Coordinates of C-alpha atoms in Angstrom, one line a residue:
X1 CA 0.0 0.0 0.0
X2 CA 1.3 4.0 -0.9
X3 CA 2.1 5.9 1.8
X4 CA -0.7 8.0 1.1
X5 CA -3.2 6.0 1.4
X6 CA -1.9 4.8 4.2
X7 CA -1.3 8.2 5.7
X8 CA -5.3 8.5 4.7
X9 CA -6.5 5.3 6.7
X10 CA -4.4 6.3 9.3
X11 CA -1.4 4.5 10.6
X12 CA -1.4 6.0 14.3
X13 CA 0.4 5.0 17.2
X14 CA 0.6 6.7 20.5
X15 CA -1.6 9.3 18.9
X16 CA 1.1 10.4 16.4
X17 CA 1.5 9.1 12.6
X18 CA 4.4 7.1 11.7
X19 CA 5.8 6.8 7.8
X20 CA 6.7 3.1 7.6
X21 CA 6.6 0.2 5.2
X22 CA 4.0 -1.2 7.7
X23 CA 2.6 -1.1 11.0
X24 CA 5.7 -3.1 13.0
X25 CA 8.3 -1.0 11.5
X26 CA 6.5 2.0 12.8
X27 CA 6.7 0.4 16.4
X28 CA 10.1 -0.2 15.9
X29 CA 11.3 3.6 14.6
X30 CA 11.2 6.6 16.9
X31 CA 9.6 9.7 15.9
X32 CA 11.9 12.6 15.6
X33 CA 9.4 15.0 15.5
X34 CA 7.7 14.3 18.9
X35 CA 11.5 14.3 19.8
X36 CA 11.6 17.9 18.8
X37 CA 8.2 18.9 20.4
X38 CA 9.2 17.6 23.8
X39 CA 13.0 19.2 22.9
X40 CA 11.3 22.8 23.2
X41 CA 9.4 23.2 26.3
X42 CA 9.5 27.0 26.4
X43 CA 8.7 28.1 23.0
X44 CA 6.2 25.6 21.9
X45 CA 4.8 24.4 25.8
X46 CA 2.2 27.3 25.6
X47 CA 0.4 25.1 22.4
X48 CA 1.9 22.1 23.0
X49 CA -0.1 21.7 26.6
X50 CA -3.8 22.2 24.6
X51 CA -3.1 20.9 21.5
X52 CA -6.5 19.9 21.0
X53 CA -7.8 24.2 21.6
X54 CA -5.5 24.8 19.2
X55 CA -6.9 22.2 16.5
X56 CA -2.8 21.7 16.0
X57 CA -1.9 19.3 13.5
X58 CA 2.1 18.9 12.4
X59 CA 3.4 16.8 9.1
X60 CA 7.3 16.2 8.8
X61 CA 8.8 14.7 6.6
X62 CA 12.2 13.8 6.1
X63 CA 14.6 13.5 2.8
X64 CA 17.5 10.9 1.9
X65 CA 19.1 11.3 -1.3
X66 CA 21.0 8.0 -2.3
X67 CA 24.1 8.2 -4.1
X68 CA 22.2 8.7 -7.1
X69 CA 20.6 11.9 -6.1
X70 CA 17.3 10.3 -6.1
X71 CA 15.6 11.6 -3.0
X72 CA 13.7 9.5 -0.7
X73 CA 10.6 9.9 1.8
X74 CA 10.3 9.6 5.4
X75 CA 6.9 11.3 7.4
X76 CA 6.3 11.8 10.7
X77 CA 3.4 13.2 12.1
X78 CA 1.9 14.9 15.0
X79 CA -2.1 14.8 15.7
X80 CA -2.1 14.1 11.8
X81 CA -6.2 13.9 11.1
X82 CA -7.1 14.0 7.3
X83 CA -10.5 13.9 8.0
X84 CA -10.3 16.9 10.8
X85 CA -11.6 19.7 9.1
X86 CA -9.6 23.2 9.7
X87 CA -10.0 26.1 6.8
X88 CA -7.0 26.2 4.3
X89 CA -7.7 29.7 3.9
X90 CA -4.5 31.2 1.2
X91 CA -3.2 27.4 0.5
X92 CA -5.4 26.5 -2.0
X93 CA -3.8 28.6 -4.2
X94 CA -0.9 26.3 -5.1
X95 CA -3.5 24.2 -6.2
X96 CA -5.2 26.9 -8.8
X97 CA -2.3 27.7 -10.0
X98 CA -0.8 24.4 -11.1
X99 CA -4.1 23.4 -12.1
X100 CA -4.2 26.3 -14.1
X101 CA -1.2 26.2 -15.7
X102 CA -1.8 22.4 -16.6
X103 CA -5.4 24.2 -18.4
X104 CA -3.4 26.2 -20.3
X105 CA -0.9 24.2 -21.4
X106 CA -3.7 21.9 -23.3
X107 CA -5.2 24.0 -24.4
X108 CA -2.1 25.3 -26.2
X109 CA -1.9 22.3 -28.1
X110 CA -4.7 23.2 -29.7
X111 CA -4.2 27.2 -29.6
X112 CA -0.5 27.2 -30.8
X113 CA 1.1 30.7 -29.3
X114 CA -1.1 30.1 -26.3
X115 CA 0.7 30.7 -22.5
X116 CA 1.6 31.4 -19.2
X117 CA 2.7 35.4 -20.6
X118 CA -0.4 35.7 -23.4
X119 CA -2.8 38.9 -22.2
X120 CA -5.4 37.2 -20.1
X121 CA -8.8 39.4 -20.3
X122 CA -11.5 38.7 -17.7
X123 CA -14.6 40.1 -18.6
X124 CA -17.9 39.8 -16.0
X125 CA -21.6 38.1 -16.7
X126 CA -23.5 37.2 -13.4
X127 CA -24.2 39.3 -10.5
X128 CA -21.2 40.1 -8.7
X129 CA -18.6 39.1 -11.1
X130 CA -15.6 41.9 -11.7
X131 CA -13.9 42.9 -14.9
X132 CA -10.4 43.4 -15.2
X133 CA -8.6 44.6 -18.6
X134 CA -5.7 46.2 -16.4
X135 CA -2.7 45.0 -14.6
X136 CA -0.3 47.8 -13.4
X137 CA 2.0 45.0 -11.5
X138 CA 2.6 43.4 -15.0
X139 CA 5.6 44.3 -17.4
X140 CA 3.3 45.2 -19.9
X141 CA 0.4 46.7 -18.4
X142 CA -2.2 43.7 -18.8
X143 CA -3.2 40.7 -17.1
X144 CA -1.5 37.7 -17.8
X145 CA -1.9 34.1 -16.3
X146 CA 1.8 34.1 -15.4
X147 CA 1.5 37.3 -13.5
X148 CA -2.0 36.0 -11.3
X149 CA 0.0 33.0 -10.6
X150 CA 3.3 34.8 -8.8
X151 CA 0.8 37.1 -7.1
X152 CA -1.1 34.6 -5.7
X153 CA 1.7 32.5 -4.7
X154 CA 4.5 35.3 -3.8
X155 CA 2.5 37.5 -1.4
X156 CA -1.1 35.5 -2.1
X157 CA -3.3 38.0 -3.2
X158 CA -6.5 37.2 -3.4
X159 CA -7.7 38.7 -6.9
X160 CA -5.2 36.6 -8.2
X161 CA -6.7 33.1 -7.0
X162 CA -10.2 34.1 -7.9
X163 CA -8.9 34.8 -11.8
X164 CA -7.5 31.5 -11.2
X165 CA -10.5 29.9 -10.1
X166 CA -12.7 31.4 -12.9
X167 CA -10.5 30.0 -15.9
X168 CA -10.1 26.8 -14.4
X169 CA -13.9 26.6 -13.3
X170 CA -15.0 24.0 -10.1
X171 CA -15.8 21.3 -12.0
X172 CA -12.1 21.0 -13.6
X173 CA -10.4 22.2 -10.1
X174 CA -12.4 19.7 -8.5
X175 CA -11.9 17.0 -11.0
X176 CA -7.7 18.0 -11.1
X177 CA -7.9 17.4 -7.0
X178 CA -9.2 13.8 -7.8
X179 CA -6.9 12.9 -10.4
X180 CA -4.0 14.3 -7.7
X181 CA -5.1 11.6 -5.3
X182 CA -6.0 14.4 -3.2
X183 CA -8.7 12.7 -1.6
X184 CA -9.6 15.0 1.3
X185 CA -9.7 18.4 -0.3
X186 CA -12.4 20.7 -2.4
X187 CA -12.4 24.1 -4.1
X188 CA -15.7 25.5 -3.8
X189 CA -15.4 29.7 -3.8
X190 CA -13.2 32.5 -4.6
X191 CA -11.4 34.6 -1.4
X192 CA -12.5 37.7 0.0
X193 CA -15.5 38.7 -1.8
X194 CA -18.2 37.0 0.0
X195 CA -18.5 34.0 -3.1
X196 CA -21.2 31.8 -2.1
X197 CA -23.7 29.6 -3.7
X198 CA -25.2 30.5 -6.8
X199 CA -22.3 33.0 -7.5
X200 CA -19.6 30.1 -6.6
X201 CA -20.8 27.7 -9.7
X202 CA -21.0 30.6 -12.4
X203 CA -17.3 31.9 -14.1
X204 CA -16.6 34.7 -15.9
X205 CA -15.9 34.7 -19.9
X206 CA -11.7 34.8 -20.4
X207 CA -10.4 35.7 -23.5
X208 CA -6.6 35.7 -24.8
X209 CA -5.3 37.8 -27.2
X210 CA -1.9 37.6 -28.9
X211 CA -0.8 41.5 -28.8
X212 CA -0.6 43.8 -26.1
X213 CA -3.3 46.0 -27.7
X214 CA -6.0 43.1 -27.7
X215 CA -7.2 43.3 -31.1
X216 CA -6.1 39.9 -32.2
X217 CA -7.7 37.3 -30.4
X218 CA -6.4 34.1 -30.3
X219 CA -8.8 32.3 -27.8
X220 CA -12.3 32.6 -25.8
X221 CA -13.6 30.9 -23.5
X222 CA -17.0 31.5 -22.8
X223 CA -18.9 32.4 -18.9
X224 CA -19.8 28.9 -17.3
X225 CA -21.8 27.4 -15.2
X226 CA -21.0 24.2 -12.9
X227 CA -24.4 22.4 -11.9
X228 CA -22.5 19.2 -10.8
X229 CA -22.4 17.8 -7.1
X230 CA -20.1 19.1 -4.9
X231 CA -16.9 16.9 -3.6
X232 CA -18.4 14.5 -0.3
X233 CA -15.9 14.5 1.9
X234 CA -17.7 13.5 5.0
X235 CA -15.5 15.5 7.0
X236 CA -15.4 16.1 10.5
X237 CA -16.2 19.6 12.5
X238 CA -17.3 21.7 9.7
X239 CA -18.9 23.7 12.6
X240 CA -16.7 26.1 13.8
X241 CA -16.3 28.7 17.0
X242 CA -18.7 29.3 19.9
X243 CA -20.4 31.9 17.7
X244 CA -19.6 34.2 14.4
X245 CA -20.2 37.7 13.2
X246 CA -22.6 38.2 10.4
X247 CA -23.2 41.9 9.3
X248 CA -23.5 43.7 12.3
X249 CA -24.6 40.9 15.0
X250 CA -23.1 38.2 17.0
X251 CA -25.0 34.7 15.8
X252 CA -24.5 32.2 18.5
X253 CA -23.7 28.6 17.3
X254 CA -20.8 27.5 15.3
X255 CA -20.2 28.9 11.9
X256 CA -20.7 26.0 9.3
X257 CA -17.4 25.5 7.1
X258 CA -19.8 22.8 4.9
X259 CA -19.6 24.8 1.9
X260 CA -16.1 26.3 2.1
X261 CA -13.2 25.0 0.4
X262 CA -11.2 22.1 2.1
X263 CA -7.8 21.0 2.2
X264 CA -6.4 18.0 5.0
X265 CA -2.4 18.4 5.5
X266 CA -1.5 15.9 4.4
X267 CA -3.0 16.6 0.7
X268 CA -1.5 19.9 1.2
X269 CA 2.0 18.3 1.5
X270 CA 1.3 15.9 -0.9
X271 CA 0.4 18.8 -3.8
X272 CA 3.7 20.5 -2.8
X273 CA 5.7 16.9 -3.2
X274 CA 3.8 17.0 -6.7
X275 CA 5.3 20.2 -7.9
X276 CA 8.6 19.8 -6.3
X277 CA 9.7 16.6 -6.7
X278 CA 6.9 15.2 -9.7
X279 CA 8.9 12.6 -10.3
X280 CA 8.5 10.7 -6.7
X281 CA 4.7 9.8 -7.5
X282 CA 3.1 7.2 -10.1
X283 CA 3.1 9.1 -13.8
X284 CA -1.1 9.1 -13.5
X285 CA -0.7 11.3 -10.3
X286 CA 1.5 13.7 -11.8
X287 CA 0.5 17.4 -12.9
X288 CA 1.0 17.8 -16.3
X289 CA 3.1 20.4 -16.7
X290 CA 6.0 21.5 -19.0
X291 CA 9.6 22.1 -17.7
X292 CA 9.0 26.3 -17.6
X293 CA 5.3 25.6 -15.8
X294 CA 7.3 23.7 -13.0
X295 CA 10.4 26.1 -12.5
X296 CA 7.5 29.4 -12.7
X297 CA 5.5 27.7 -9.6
X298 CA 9.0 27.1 -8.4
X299 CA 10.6 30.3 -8.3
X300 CA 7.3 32.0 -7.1
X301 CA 6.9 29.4 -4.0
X302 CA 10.6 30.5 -3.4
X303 CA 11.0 33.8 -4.1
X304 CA 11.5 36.8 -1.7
X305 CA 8.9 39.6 -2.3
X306 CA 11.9 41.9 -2.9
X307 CA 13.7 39.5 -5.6
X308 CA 10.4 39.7 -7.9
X309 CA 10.9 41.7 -10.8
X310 CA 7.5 41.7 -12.1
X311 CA 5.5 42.5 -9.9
X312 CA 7.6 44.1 -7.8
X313 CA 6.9 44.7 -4.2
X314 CA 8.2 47.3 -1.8
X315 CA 10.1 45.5 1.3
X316 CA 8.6 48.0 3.7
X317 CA 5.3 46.7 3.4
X318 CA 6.6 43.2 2.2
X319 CA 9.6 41.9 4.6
X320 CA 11.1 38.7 3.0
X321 CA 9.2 36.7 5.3
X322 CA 6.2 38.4 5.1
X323 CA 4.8 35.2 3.5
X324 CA 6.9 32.2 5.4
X325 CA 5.6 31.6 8.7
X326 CA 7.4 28.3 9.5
X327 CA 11.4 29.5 10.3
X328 CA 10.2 33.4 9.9
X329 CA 6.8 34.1 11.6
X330 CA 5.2 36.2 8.9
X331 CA 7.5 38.9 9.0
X332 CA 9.0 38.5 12.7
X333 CA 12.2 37.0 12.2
X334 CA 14.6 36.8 8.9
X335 CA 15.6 32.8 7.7
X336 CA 18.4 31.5 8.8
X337 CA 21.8 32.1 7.0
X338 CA 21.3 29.9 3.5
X339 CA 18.0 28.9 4.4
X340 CA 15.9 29.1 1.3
X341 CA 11.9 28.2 1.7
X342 CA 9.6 27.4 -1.0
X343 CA 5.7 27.4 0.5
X344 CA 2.2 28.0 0.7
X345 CA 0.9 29.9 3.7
X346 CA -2.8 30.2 5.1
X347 CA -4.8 32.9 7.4
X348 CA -8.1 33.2 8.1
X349 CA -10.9 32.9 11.2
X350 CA -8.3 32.1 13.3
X351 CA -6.8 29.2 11.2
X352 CA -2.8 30.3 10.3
X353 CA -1.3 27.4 7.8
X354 CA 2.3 26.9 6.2
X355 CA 2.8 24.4 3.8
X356 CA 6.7 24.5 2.9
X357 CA 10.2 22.8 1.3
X358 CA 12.9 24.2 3.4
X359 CA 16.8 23.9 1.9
X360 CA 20.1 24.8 3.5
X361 CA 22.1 23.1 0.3
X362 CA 25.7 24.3 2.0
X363 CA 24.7 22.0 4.7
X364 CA 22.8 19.5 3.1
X365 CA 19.6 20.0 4.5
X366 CA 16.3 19.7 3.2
X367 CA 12.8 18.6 4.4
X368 CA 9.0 19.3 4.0
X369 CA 7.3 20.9 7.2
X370 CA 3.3 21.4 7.2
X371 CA 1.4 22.7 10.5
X372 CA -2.0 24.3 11.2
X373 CA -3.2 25.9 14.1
X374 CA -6.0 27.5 15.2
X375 CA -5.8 30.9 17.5
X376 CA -9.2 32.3 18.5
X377 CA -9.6 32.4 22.3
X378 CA -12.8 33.9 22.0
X379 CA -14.6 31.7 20.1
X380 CA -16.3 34.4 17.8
X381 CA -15.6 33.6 14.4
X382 CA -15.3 36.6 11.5
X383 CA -14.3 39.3 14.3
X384 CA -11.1 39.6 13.2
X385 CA -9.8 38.9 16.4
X386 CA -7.4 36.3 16.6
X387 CA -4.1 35.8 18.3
X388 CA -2.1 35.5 15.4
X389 CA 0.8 37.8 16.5
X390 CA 0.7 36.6 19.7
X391 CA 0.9 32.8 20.1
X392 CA 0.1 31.9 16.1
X393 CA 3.3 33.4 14.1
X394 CA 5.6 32.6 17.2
X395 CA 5.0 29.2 17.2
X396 CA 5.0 28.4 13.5
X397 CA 8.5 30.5 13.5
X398 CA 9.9 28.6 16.8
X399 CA 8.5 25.4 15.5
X400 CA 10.4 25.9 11.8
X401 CA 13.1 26.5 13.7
X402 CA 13.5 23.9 16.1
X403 CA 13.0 21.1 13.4
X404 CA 15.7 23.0 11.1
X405 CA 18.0 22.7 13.8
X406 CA 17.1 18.8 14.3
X407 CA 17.9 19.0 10.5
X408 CA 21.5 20.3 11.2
X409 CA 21.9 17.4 13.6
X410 CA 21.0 14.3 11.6
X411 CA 23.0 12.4 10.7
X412 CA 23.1 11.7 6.6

């Protein structure tokens, strides 16, 4: 049996998950990254002693390359529960954004002069859909596919995403998950502008056009409309907080998350694995991408906000770690000398998320570390109140850097 699958029926033991070839070899083999947790008393106690309030949930894994180079997969989790729900909030744009490129790159083969850097027109037609003809971060001055894609992954803006999620549609996201093996996760809404149900399953008309100018078209596609089922998940705790803000009133109840977009961890780490290292999973499970798609999701999970030519972003208002919470804590703290990190963060109602490859080549280090955590010690959902600075970007930074400095230790 794959790892993930097994990591999806759950291979527990002592309430942690263990990577193994089977359930004795996981009795046999400690794991490091309890090792870690109980290593750090100070920094991580205050979580560590509720990890349960704090819906925590930690996935390590650790790389061998043989002599070959080839690397090789060990995971280790931490209160690991794929069918614990917790909102992904920001991470689900990795997946828009390979799924998008993969789109685009069939439909190029039947649109030759079709891609990632054609001008990418969004036009509107149902209630609440937005327009955009402009794009004054681009080199050129117009929206491109490219540009949405290092947006949404380099400081994860929002607009980005939900151009993202209107080419693709919900049906083809949806279907893309599947295909993945991404078995516990669903893309339902755009971000940020209230997308629900009937809005949700209707997308705006694109159109691509080969000059700068748009006056020679080179392909439409038309507004859609997805009247399919939603993904069934059959997830648990989709209800969510003590109470939640709507408009200007405190409902009491949980708000329900049954209708939001879904993502479990270890999908998360698996979709990174996917565009890192494609070649570690079965050829049906891979994206299908072309060499430049890869190293453009690449170099915009890795890049510094600062290093990005187009768009560029001002460091004052976009620290380097502004968008790395494991190692940096969202702007607190700088990475370690010849640290690089490629990720995915998360934040929203109380739920902060980091999904990320860390490498120190001079030392030979490199491992995937994903972690959610959920900071809302009122219960009230949507009042923007949340102790992210507090206790939620601390212990995503202390935690980075406790297992980085496990890393340095290994032995290899």
């Amino acid at each position: 049996m794959a790892f993930w699958q097994q990591l999806v029926r759950g291979l527990w033991l002592g309430g942690s998950l263990l990577a193994s070839a089977g359930p004795v070899a996981a009795q046999l083999r400690p794991n490091p990254l309890r090792q870690v947790l109980r290593r750090d008393t100070a920094g991580l106690g205050r979580v560590l002693a509720h990890p349960g309030a704090y819906r925590l949930q930690i996935l390590y894994t650790q790389i061998r390359r043989d002599a070959d180079g080839t690397p090789h997969f060990r995971r280790y989790g931490y209160r690991v529960q794929p069918r614990q729900y917790f909102y992904p909030a920001s991470t689900v744009k990795l997946a828009a954004a390979a799924l998008a490129l993969e789109k685009l790159r069939r439909l190029a083969a039947e649109h030759p002069g079709l891609g990632p850097e054609t001008v990418m027109l969004t036009d509107s037609a149902f209630a609440g859909q937005t327009r955009v003809r402009r794009d004054s971060s681009s080199a050129n001055g117009r929206p491109t596919l490219a540009n949405y894609v290092r947006k949404a992954l380099l400081v994860s803006d929002n607009d980005a995403f939900n151009r993202l999620y209107e080419f693709v549609g919900p049906a083809e996201l949806n279907a893309g998950l599947a295909r993945l093996g991404l078995r516990h996760s669903r893309l339902l809404h755009r971000l940020s502008v209230g997308d629900k149900e009937p809005g949700s399953r209707h997308t705006n008309p694109v159109a691509f056009y080969v000059d700068t100018a748009a006056t020679q078209l080179l392909y439409r596609q038309p507004a859609g409309f997805y009247e399919g089922a939603w993904p069934a998940l059959h997830l648990r705790g989709e209800g969510i907080g003590q109470g939640y803000v709507q408009g200007a009133q405190v409902v009491p109840g949980p708000m329900d998350f049954s209708q939001k977009n879904a993502f479990s961890l270890p999908d998360l780490q698996r979709l990174l694995q996917l565009v890192l290292f494609p070649e570690s999973v079965p050829p049906a499970q891979r994206l299908r991408l072309a060499p430049a798609d890869y190293a453009l999701l690449r170099q915009a999970l890795s890049q510094l906000p600062r290093e990005s030519v187009s768009p560029r972003y001002d460091p004052a208002h976009f620290p380097d770690t502004y968008a790395k919470f494991l190692l940096g804590g969202g702007g607190i703290a700088p990475l370690p000398p010849g640290v690089r990190v490629s990720n995915k963060i998360g934040q929203a109602y109380g739920f902060l998320i980091d999904n990320a490859y860390v490498q120190d080549e001079a030392h030979g280090v490199e491992f995937l570390l994903s972690a959610v955590l959920y900071v809302n010690a009122d219960g009230i959902v949507n009042d923007d109140k949340y102790e992210y600075d507090t206790i939620g970007f601390p212990f995503l930074r202390d935690l980075g850097r406790r297992v980085y400095e496990a890393e340095l230790r290994r032995k290899r």
